[in-house]
Coordinates of C-alpha atoms and ligand atoms in Angstrom, one line a residue:
X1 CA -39.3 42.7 -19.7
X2 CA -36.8 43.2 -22.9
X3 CA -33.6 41.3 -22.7
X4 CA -30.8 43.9 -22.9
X5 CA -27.2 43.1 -23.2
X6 CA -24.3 45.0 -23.8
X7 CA -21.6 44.2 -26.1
X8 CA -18.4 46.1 -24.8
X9 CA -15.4 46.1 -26.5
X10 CA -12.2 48.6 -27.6
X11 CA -13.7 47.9 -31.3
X12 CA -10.4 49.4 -32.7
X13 CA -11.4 48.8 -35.5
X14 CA -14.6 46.7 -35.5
X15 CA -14.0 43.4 -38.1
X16 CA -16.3 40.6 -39.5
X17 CA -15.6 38.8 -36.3
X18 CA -17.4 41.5 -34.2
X19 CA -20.2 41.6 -36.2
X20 CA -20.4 37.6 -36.4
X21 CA -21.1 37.8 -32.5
X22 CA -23.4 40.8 -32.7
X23 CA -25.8 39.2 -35.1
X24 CA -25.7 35.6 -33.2
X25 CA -26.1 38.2 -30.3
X26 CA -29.5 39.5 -31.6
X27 CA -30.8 36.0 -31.8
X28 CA -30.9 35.9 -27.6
X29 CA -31.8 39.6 -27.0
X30 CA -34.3 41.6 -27.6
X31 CA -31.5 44.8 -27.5
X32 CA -27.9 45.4 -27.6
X33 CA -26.0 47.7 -26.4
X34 CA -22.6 47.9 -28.7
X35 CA -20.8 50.0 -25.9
X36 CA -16.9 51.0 -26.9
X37 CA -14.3 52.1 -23.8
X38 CA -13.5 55.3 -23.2
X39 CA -10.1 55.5 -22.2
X40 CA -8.1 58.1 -22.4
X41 CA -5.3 56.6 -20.7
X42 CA -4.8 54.8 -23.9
X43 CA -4.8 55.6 -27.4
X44 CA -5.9 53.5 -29.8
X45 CA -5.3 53.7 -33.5
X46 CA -8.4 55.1 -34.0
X47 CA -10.2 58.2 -32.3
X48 CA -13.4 56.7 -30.2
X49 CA -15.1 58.7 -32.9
X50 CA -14.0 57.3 -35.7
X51 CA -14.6 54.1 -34.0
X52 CA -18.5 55.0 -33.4
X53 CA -19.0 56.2 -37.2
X54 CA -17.5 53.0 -38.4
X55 CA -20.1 50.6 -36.3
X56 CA -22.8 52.9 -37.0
X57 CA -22.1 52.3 -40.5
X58 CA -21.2 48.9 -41.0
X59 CA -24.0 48.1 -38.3
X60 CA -26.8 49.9 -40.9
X61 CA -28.8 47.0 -41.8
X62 CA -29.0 46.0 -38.0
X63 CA -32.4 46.2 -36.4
X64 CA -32.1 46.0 -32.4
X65 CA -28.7 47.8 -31.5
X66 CA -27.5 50.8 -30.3
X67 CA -24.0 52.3 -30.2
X68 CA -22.3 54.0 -27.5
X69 CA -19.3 54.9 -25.3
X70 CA -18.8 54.0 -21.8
X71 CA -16.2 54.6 -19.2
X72 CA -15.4 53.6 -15.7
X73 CA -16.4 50.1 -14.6
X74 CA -18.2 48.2 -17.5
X75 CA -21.0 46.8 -14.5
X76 CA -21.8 50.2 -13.6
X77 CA -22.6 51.1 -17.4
X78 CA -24.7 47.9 -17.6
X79 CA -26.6 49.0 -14.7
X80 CA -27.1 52.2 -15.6
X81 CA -28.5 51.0 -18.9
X82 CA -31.1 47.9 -17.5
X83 CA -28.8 45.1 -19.2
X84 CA -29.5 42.0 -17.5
X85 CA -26.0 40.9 -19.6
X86 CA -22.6 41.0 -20.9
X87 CA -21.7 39.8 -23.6
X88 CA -18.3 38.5 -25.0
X89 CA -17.2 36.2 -28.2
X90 CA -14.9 33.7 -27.2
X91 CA -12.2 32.6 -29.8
X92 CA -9.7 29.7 -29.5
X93 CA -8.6 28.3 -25.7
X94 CA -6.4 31.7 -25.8
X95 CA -9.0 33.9 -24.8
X96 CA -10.3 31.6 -22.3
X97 CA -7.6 33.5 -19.5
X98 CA -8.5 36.6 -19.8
X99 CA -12.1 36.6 -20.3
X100 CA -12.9 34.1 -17.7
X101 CA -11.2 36.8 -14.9
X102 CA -12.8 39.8 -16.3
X103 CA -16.7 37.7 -16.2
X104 CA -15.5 37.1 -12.5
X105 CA -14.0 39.9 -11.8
X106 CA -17.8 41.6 -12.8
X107 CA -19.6 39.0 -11.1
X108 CA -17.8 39.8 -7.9
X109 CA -18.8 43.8 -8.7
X110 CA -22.3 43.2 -9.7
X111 CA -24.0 39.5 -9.1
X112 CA -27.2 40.6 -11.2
X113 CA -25.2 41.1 -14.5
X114 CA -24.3 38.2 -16.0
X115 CA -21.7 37.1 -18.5
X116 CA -22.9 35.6 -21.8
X117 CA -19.9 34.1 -24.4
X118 CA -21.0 32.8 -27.9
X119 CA -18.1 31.5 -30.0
X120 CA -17.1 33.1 -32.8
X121 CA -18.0 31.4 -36.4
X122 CA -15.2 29.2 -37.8
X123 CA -14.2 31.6 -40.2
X124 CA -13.6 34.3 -37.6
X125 CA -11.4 32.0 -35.1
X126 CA -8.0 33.9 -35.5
X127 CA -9.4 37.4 -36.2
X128 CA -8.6 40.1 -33.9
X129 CA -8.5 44.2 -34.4
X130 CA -4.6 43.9 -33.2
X131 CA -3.8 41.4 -36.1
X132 CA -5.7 42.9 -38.4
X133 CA -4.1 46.2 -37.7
X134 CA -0.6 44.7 -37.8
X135 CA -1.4 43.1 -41.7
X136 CA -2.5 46.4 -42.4
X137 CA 0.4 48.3 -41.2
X138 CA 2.4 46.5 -43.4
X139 CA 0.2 46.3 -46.5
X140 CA -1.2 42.8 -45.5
X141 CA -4.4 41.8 -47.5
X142 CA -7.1 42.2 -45.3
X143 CA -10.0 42.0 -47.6
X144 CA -12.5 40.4 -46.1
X145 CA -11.8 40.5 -42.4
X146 CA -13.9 43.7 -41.7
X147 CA -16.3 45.6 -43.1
X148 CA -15.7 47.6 -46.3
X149 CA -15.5 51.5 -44.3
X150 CA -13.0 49.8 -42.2
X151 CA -11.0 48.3 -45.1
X152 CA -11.3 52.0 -46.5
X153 CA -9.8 53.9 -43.4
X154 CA -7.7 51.4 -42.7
X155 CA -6.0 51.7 -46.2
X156 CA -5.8 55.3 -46.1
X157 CA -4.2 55.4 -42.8
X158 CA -1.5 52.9 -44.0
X159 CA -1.5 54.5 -47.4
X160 CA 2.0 54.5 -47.9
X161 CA 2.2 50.6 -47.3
X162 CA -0.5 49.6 -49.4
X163 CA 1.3 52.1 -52.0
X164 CA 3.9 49.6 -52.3
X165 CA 2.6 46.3 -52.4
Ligands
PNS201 O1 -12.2 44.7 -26.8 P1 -11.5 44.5 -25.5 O2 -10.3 45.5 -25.4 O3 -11.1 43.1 -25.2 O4 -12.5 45.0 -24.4 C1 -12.2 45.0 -23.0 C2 -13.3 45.7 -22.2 C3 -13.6 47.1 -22.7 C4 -14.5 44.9 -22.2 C5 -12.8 45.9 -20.7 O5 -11.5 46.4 -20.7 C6 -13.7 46.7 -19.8 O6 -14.8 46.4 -19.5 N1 -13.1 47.9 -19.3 C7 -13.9 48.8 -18.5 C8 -13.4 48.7 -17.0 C9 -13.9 47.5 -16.3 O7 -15.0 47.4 -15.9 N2 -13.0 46.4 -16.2 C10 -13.4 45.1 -15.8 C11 -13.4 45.0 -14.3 S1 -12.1 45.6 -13.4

């Protein structure tokens, strides 16, 4: 039986970070399931889209994943897709809160899906889309953080602040 798991996430954008968890990821599983929310309750800076094009692209030399879009509850996607897990990068002790009542919060919705969390590399320990997207904004240097189609839309979407710095 392959090991499936999914990797859900907003991915608004996708950064190094994200993809430092998808390739320790691919070390367990034999398949993962890169699986970005749907929800049109709330916008995100990017369409879901965009968001698919830019893992699909900075996800090219990946062997082993798919990408996708899910919506409704995250268990019943992993179900309807055989994944035996979940999984999650864990950051610094802030993340701890939040992540440890959404793996119980699925447990309690589906006992056969479990929750897997690898940390994050060193490097990646205060990266997040939201920061990221708040440097950028403002013309923040954010070389380095995500991958180069990101650093590209993310510049032409804040065009006029990198314009002045
Ligand atoms: O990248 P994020 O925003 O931290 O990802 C959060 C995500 C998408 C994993 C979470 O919001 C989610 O799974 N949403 C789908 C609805 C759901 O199943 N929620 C958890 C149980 S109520």
């Amino acid at each position: 039986m392959k090991r499936v798991a999914i990797y859900p996430g907003s991915f608004d954008p996708v950064t190094n970070g994200h993809l430092d968890i998808l390739k320790r990821g691919l070390r367990l599983f034999d398949i993962i399931i890169v699986a970005i929310l749907h929800n049109p309750g709330k916008e995100g800076l990017f369409t879901v889209k965009e968001r698919v094009g830019m893992l699909e692209e900075s996800t090219r030399d990946l062997e082993h994943i798919e990408i996708d879009t899910f919506d409704g509850l995250l268990v019943d996607y992993a179900a309807k897709r055989n994944a035996q897990a979940i999984l999650r990068g864990m950051r610094a002790v802030s993340d701890f809160e939040y992540e440890f009542q959404l793996a119980l919060m699925n447990r309690r919705l589906n006992r056969d899906v479990q929750t897997v969390f690898l940390m994050t590399g060193l490097r990646w320990i205060f990266t997040s889309s939201s920061i990221i997207k708040e440097a950028a904004r403002f013309g923040g240097d954010i070389n380095g953080m995500v991958p180069p189609v990101v650093l590209k839309k993310l510049k032409k979407k804040f065009r006029q602040a990198y314009s002045r710095s």
